[in-house]
Short mmCIF file of C-alpha atoms and ligand atoms in Angstrom, two decimals:
data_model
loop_
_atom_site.label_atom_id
_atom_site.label_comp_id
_atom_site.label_asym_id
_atom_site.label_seq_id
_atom_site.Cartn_x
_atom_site.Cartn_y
_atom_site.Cartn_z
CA UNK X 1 -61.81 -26.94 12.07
CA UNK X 2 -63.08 -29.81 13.94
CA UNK X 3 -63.20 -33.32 12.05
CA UNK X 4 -66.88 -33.67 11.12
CA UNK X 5 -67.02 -30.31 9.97
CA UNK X 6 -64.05 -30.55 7.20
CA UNK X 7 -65.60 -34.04 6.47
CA UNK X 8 -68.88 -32.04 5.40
CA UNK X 9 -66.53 -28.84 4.27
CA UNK X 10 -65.10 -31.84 1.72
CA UNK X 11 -68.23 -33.29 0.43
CA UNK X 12 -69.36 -30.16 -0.77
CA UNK X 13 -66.99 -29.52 -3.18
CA UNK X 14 -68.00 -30.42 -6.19
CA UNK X 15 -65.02 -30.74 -7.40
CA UNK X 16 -63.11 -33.62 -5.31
CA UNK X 17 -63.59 -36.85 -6.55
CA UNK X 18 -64.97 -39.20 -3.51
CA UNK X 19 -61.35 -41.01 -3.15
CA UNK X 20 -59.82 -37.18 -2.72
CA UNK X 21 -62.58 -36.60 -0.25
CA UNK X 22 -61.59 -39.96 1.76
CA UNK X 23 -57.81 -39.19 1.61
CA UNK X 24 -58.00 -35.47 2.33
CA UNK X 25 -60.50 -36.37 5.19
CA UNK X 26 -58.06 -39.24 6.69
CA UNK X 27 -55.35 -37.01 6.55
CA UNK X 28 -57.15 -34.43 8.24
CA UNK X 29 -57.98 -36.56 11.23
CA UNK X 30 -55.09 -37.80 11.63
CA UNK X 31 -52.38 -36.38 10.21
CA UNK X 32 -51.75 -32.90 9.27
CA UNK X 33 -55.28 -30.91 10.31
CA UNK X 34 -53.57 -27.89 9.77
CA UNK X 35 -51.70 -28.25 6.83
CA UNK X 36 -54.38 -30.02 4.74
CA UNK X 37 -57.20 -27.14 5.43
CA UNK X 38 -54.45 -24.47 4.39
CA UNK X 39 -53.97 -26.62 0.75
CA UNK X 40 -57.75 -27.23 0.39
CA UNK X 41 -58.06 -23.57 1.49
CA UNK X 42 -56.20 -22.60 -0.93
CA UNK X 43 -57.75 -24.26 -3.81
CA UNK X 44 -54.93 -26.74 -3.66
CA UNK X 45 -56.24 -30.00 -2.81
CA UNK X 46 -53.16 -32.30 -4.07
CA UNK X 47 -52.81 -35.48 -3.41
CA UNK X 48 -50.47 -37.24 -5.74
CA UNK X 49 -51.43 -40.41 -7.23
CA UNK X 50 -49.64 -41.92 -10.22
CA UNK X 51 -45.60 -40.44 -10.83
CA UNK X 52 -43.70 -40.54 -13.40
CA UNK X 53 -40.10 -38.86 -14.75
CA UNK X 54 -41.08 -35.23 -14.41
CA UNK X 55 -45.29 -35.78 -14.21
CA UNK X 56 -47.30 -36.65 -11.42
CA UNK X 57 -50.98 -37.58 -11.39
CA UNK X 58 -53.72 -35.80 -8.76
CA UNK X 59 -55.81 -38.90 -7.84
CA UNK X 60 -58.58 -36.93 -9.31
CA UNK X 61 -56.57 -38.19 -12.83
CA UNK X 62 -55.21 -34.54 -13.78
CA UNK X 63 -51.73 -35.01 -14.87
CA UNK X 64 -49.25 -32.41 -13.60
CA UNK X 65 -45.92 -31.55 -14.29
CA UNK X 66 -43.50 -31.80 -11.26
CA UNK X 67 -41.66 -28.15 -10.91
CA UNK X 68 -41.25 -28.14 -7.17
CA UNK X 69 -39.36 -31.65 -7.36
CA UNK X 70 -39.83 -31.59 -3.57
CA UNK X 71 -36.84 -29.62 -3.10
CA UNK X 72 -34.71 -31.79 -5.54
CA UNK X 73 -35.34 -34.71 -4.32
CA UNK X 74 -36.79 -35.60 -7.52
CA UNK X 75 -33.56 -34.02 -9.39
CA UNK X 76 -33.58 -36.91 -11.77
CA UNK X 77 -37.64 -37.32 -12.59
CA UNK X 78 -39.76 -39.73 -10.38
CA UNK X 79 -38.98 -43.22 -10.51
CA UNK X 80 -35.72 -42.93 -12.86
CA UNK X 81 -36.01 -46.70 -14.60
CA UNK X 82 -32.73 -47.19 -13.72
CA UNK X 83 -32.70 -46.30 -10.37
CA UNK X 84 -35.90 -48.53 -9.81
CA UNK X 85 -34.07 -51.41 -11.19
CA UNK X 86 -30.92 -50.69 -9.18
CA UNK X 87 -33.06 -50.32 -6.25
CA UNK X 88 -35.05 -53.72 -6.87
CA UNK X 89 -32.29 -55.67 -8.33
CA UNK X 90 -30.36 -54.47 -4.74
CA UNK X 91 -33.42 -56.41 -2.67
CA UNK X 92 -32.13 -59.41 -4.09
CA UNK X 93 -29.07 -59.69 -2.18
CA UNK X 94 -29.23 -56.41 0.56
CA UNK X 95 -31.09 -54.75 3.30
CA UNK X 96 -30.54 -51.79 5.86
CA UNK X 97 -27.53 -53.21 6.82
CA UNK X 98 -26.05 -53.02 9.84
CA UNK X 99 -24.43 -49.25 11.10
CA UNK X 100 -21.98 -50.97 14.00
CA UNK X 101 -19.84 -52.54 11.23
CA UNK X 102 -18.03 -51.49 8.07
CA UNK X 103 -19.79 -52.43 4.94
CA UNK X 104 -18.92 -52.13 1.19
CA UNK X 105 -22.06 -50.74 0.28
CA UNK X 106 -21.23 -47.71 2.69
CA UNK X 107 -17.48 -47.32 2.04
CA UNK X 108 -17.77 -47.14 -1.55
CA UNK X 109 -20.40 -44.50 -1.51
CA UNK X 110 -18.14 -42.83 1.23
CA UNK X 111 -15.09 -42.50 -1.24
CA UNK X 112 -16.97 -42.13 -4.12
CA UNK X 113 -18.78 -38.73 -1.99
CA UNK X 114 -15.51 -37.59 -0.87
CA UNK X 115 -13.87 -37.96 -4.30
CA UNK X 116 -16.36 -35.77 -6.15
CA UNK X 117 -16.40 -33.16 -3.70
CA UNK X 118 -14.38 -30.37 -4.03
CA UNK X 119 -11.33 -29.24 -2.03
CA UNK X 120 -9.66 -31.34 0.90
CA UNK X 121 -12.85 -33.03 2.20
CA UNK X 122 -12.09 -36.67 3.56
CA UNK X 123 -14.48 -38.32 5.36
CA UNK X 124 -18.37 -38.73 5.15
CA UNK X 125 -20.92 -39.86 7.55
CA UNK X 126 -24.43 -41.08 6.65
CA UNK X 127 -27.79 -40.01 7.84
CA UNK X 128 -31.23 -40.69 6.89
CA UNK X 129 -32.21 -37.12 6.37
CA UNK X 130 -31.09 -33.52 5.98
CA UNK X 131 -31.75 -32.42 9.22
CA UNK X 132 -29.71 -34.94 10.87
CA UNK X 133 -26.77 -34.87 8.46
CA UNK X 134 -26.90 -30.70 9.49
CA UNK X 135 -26.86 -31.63 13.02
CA UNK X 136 -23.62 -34.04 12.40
CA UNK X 137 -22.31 -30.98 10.88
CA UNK X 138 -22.83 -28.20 13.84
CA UNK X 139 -21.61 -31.34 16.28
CA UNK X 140 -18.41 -32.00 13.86
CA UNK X 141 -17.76 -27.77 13.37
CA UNK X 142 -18.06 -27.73 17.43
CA UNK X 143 -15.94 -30.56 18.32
CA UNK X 144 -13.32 -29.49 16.00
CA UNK X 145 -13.23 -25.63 17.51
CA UNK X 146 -14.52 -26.38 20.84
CA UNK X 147 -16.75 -23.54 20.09
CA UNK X 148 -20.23 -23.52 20.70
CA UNK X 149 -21.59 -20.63 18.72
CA UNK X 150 -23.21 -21.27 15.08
CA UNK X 151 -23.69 -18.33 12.66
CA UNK X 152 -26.51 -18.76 10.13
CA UNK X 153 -28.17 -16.30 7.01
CA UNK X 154 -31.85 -14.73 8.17
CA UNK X 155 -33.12 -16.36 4.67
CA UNK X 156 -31.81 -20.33 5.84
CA UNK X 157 -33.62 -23.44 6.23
CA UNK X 158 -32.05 -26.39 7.60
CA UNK X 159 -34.77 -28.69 8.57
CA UNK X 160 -37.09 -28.82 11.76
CA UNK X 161 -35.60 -30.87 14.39
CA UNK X 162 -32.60 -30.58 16.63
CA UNK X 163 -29.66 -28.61 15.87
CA UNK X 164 -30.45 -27.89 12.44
CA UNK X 165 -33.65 -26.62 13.26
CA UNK X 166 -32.48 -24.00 15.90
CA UNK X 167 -29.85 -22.89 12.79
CA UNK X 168 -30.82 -20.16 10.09
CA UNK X 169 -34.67 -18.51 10.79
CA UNK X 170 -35.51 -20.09 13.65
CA UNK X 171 -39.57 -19.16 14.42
CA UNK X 172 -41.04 -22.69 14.10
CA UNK X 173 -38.03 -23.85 16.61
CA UNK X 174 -38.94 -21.02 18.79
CA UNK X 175 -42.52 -22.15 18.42
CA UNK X 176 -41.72 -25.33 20.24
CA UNK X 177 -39.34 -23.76 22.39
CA UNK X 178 -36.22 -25.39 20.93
CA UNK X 179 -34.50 -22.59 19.80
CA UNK X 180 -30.94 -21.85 21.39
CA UNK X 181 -30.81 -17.69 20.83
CA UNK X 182 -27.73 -17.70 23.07
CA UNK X 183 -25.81 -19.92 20.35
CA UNK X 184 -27.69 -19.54 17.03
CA UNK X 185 -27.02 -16.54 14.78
CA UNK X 186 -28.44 -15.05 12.23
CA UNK X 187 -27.36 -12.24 9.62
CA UNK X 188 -28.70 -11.09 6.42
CA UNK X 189 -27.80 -12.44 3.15
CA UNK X 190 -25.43 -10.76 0.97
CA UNK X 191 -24.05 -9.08 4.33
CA UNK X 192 -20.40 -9.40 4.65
CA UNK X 193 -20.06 -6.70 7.09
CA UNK X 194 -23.18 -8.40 9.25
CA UNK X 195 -21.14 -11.30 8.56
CA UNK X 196 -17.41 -9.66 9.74
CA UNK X 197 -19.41 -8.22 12.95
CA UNK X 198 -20.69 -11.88 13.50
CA UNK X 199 -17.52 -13.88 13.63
CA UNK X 200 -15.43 -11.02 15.23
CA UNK X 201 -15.21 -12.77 18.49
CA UNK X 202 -14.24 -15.18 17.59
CA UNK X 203 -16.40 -17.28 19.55
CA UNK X 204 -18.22 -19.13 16.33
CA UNK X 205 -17.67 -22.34 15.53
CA UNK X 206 -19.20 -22.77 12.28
CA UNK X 207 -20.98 -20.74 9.49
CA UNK X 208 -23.70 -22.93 8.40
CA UNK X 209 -25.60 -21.98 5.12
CA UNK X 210 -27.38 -22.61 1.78
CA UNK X 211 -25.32 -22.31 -0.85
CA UNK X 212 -28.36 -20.04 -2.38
CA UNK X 213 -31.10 -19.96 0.21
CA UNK X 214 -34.10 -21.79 -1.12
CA UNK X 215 -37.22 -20.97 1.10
CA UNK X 216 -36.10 -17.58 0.37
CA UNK X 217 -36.85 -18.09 -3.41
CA UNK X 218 -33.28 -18.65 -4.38
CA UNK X 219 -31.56 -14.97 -4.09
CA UNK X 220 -28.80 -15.41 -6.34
CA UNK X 221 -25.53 -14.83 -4.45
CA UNK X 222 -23.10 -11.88 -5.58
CA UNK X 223 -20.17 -13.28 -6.56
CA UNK X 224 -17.74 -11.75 -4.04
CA UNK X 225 -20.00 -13.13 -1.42
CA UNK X 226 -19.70 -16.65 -0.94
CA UNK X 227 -15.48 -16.52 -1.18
CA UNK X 228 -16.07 -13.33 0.95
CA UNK X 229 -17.90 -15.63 4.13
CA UNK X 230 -14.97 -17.86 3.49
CA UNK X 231 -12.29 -16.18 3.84
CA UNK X 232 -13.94 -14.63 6.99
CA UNK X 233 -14.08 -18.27 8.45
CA UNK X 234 -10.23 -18.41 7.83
CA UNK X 235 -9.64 -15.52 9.24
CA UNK X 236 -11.18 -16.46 12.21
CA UNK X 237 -10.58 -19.66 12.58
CA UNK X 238 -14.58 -20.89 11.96
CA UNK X 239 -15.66 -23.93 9.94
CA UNK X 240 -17.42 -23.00 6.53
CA UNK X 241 -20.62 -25.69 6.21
CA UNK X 242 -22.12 -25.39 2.92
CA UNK X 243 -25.74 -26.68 2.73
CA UNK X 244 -26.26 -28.50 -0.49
CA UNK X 245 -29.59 -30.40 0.34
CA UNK X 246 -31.69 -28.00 -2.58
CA UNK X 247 -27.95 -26.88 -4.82
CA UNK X 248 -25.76 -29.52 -5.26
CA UNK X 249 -25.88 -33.04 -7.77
CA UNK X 250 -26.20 -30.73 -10.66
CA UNK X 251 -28.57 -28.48 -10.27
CA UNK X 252 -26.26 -24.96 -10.71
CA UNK X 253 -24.36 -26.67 -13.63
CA UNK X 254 -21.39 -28.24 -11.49
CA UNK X 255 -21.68 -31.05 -9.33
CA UNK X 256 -22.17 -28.85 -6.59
CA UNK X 257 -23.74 -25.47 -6.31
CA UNK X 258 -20.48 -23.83 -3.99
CA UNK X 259 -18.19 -25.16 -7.33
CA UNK X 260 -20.46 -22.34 -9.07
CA UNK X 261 -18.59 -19.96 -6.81
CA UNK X 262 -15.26 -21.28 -6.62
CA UNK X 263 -15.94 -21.90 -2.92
CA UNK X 264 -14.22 -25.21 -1.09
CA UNK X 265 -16.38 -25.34 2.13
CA UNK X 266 -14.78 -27.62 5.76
CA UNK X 267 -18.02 -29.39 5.44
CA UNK X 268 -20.51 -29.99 2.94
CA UNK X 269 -24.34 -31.77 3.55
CA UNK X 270 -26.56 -33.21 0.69
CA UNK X 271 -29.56 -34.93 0.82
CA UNK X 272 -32.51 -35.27 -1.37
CA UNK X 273 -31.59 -35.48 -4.40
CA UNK X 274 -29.48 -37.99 -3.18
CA UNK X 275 -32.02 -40.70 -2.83
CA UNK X 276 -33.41 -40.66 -6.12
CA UNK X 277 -36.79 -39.92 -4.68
CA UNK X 278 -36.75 -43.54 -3.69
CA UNK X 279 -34.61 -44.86 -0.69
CA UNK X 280 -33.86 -42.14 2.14
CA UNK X 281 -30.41 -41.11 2.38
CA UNK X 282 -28.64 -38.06 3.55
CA UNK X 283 -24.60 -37.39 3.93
CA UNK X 284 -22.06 -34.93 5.31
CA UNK X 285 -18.88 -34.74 3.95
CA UNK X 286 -16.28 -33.38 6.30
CA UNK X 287 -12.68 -32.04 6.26
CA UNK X 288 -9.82 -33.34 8.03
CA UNK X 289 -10.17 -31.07 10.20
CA UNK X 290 -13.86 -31.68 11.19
CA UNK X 291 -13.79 -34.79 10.86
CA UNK X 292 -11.20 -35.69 13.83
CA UNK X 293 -13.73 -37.14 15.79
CA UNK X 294 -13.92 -39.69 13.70
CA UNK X 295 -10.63 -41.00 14.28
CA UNK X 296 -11.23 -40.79 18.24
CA UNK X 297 -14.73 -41.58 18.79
CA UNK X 298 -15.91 -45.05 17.28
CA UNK X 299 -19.66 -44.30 18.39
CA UNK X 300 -19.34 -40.69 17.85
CA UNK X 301 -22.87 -40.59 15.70
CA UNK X 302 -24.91 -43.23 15.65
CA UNK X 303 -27.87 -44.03 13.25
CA UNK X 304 -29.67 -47.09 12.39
CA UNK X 305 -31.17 -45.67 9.12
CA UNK X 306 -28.75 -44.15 8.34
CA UNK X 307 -26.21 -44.88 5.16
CA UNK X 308 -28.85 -48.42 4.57
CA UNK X 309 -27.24 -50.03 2.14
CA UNK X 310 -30.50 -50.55 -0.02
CA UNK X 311 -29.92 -46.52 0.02
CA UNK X 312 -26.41 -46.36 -0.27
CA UNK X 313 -26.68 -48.81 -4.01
CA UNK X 314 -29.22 -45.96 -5.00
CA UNK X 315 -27.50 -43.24 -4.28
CA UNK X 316 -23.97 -44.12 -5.52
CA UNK X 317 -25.96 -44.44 -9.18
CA UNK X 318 -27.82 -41.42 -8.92
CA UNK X 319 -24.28 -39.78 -7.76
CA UNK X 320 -22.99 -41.45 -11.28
CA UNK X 321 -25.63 -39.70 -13.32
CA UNK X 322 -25.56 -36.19 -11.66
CA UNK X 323 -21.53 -36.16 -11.98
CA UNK X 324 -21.43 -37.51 -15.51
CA UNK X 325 -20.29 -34.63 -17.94
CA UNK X 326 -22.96 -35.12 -20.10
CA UNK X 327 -25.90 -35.04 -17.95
CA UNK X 328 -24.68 -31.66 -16.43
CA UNK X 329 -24.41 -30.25 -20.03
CA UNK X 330 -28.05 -31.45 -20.71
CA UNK X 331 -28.76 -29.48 -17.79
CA UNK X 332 -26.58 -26.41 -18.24
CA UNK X 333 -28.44 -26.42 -21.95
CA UNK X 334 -31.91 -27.05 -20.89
CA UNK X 335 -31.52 -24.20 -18.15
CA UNK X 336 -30.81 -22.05 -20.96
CA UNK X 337 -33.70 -23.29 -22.95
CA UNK X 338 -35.85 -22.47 -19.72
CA UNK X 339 -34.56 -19.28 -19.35
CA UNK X 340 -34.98 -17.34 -22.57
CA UNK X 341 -38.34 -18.83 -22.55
CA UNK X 342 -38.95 -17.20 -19.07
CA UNK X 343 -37.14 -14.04 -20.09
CA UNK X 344 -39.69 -13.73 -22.98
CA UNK X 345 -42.64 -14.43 -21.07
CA UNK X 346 -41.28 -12.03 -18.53
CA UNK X 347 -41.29 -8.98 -21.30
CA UNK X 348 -45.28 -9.99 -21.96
CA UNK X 349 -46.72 -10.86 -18.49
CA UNK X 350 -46.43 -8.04 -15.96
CA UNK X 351 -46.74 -9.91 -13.24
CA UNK X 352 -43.60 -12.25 -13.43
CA UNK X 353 -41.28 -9.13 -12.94
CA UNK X 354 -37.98 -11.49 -12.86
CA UNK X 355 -36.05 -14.34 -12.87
CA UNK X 356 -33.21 -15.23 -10.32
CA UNK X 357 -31.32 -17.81 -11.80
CA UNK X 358 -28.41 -19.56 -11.74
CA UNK X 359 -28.37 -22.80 -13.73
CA UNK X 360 -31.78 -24.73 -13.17
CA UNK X 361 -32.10 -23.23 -9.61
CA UNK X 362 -34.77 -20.80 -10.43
CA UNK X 363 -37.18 -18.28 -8.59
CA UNK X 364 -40.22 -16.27 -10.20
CA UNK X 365 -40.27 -13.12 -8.71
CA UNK X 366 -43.60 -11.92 -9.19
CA UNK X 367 -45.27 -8.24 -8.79
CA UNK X 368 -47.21 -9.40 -5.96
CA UNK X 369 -46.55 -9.64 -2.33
CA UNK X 370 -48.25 -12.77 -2.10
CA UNK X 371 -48.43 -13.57 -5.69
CA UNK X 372 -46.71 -16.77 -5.38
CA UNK X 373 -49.52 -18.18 -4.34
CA UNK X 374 -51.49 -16.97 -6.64
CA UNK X 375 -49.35 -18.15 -9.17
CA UNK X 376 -48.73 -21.52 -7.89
CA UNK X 377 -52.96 -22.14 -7.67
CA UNK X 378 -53.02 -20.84 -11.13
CA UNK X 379 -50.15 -23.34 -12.16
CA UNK X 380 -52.16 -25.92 -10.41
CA UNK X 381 -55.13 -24.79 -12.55
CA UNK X 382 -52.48 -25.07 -15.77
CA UNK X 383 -50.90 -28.26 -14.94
CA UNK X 384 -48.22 -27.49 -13.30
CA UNK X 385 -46.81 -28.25 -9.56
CA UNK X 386 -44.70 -25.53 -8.02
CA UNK X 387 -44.27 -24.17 -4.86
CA UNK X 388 -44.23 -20.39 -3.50
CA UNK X 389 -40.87 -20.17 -1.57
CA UNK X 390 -41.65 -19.90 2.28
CA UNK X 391 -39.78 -16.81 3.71
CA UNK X 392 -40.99 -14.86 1.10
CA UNK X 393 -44.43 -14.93 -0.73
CA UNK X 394 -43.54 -13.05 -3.90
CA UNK X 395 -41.31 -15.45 -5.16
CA UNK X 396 -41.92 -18.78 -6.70
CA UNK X 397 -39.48 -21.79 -6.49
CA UNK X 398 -39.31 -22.82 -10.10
CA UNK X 399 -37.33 -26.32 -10.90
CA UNK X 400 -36.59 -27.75 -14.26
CA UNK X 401 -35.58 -31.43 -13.51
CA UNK X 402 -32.06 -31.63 -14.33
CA UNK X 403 -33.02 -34.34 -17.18
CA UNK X 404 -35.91 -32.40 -18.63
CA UNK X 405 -36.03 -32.57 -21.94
CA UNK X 406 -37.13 -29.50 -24.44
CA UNK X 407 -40.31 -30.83 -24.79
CA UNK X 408 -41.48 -30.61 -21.30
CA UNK X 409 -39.53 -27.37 -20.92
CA UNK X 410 -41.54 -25.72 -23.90
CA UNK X 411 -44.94 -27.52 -22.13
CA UNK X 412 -44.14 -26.02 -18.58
CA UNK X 413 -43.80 -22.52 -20.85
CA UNK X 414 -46.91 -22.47 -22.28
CA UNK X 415 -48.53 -23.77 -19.18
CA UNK X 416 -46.91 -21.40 -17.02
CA UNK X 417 -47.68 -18.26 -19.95
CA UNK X 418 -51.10 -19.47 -19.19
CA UNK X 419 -51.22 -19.49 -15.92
CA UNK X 420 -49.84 -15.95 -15.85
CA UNK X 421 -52.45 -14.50 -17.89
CA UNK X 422 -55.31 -14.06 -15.38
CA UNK X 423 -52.95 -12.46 -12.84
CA UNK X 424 -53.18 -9.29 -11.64
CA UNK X 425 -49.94 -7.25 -10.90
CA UNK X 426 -49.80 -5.14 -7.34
CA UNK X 427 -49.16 -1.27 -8.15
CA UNK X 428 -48.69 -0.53 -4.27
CA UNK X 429 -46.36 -3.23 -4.04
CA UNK X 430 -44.21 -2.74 -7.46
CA UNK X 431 -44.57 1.24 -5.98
CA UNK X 432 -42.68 -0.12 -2.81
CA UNK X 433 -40.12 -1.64 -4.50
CA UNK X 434 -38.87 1.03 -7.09
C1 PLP J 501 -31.60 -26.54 2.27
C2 PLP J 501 -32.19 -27.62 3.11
N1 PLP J 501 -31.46 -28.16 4.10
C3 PLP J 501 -31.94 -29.14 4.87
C4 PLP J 501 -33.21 -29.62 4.70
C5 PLP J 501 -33.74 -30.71 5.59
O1 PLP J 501 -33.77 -31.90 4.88
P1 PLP J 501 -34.75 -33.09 5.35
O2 PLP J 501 -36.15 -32.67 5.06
O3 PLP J 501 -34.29 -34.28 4.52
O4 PLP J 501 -34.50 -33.31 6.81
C6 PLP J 501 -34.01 -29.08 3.69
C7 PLP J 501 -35.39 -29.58 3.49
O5 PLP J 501 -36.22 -28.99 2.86
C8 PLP J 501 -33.49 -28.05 2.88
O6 PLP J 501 -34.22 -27.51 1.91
#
């Protein structure tokens, strides 16, 4: 839709307050044309205003509660009062920083990273986001194996640029021709014979995947798989990167989601979460091993943004609070809160046919094919902000804040009971299933 005609699309719904309509319209000019018709298309106009711990505010003034977190990122409720404070009190005497040099801020995040990982990890470099600290971790796995070839899960996200982006499904990379077929692999997920067949060669140089594949609506991993793909990597002498940008800082019930499995990956990313929803900051940790280049190559990676030490005084606080043993029981006990709820609501409401779960990572299966989106306009209706998971319609990403209290867990029940009751289960689909 051409400008002028989304303009008039917007003023007449009734329903947009004129500050929506301006925003919406802005956005749609110049911003995201695409991806704001497909939300106001979908009877999701958002556009968050006021935020706050685990509620945000439509600038239309409906208050909402945050369950999509944006991916974790707001793992410890927006604006944390302590993390503000760190953050402002940190603008007294800091900045960016600058990357060339060694700096405090950065080393003492650095040890503090590679002390709470698990296993033999030793060093870790900063980046500003995700995708970049993925793409330090396919350049470390290659330099270390000399090995071009990077095997990734059908069901992965990584981000959208660069090497990360040509890693796990790969159609929007294709989509701007950026994909690398020749040197990007995927297999299914739960596959460890795809998996055996994949590294056989012994060509790969890295195994690069979610810890429990998000955009897939969290498929909860069997247990044998996850040690399974690792010892495979041993065996064949490929690095084991473990993607904890949506899984780690808490949200399984350990530190880190791969501690769930007793799984000690060569590399590990997080992100996110990480910031405390307020200063970018991403990180790979990295192995001996993987991390060689780092002894040899003084410019190896390069990046302005990232590790700022504004982000780094953030982030070593927020990596305080996820770690802490009570926080993670608060969230081990509020997950189980969440999840009887959900169980009980699942025996009433036909159309939320199951729950993956493990800790607070969380997917609504419903009976639909694309009844996550249903569900998520209904929630949206209800008061509630969740997102469908991407690869696969059905299912509903579904995230408890990991300092939720049971109040707003038994308000995000009712709301969500509610917002289950006008919809509709699929026979043909439930038919296709069984
Ligand atoms: C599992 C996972 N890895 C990597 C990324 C990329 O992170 P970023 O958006 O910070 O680049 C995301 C983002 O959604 C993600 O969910």
């Amino acid at each position: 839709m051409e400008g002028p005609e989304f303009r008039k699309h917007l003023e007449e719904r009734a329903d947009l307050s004129p500050r929506k309509r301006e925003v919406l319209s802005l956005a749609h000019e110049t911003l995201l044309p695409a991806r704001v018709e497909t939300w106001v298309g979908a009877g999701i106009p958002l556009v968050i205003g006021r935020r706050e711990g685990y509620r945000i505010t439509d600038l239309d003034g409906r208050e909402l509660l945050d369950f999509h977190l944006n991916g974790g990122t707001y793992n410890l409720g927006h604006r944390h009062p302590e993390l503000v404070r760190t953050l402002t009190e940190a603008l007294a005497d800091l900045d960016i920083g600058n990357h060339h040099f060694a700096s405090e801020e950065r080393a003492l995040l650095a040890r503090a990273l590679v002390e709470k990982t698990p296993g033999e990890l030793r060093y870790t470099v900063f980046t500003a986001s995700g995708t970049e600290a993925n793409d330090v971790a396919i350049r470390s796995a290659r330099r270390a194996t000399g090995r071009r070839k990077v095997v990734g899960l059908e069901s992965g996200f990584h981000g959208s640029a660069g090497l990360a982006g040509a890693a796990g499904r790969d159609r929007t990379a294709r989509a701007f021709l950026s994909d690398y077929p020749e040197e990007f692999v995927t297999v299914p997920f739960g596959d460890l014979h795809a998996m055996e067949e994949a590294l056989a060669a012994g060509d790969v140089a890295a195994v690069l995947m979610e810890t429990i594949p998000a955009t897939q609506g969290f498929p909860v991993p069997p247990p044998a798989y996850l040690p399974g793909v690792l010892s495979l990597c041993r065996e064949h002498g490929t690095l084991f990167v473990a993607d904890e940008v949506q899984t780690g800082l808490g949200r399984t019930g350990q530190l880190w989601g791969v501690e769930t499995f007793g799984v000690e990956p060569d590399i590990l990313v997080t992100g996110k979460g990480l910031s405390g929803g307020l200063y970018p900051i991403s990180a790979v940790v990295l192995g001996t091993r993987a991390g060689a280049w780092l002894r040899e190559e003084g410019w190896g990676f390069v990046s302005t943004f990232g590790g700022a030490e504004l982000g780094c005084r953030v982030a070593s606080r927020v990596l305080e609070i996820c770690s802490d043993a009570a926080t993670l029981e608060h969230g081990r006990q509020i997950a189980e809160r969440m999840a009887s709820g959900l169980e009980e609501i699942c025996g009433r409401r036909p159309f939320l046919r199951g729950v993956r779960r493990v800790g607070l990572v969380m997917g609504l299966e419903t009976a639909h094919p694309t009844g996550a989106i249903q569900l998520c306009r209904a929630l949206y209706e209800h008061g509630v902000w969740a997102i469908f998971a991407g690869f696969d319609l059905s299912v509903l990403q579904w995230k408890p804040g990991l300092l939720l209290d049971e109040a707003t867990c038994d308000e995000a029940l009712e709301r969500l009971d509610a917002a289950l009751a006008g919809l509709e289960p699929d026979p043909a689909f439930e038919a296709g299933r069984a």
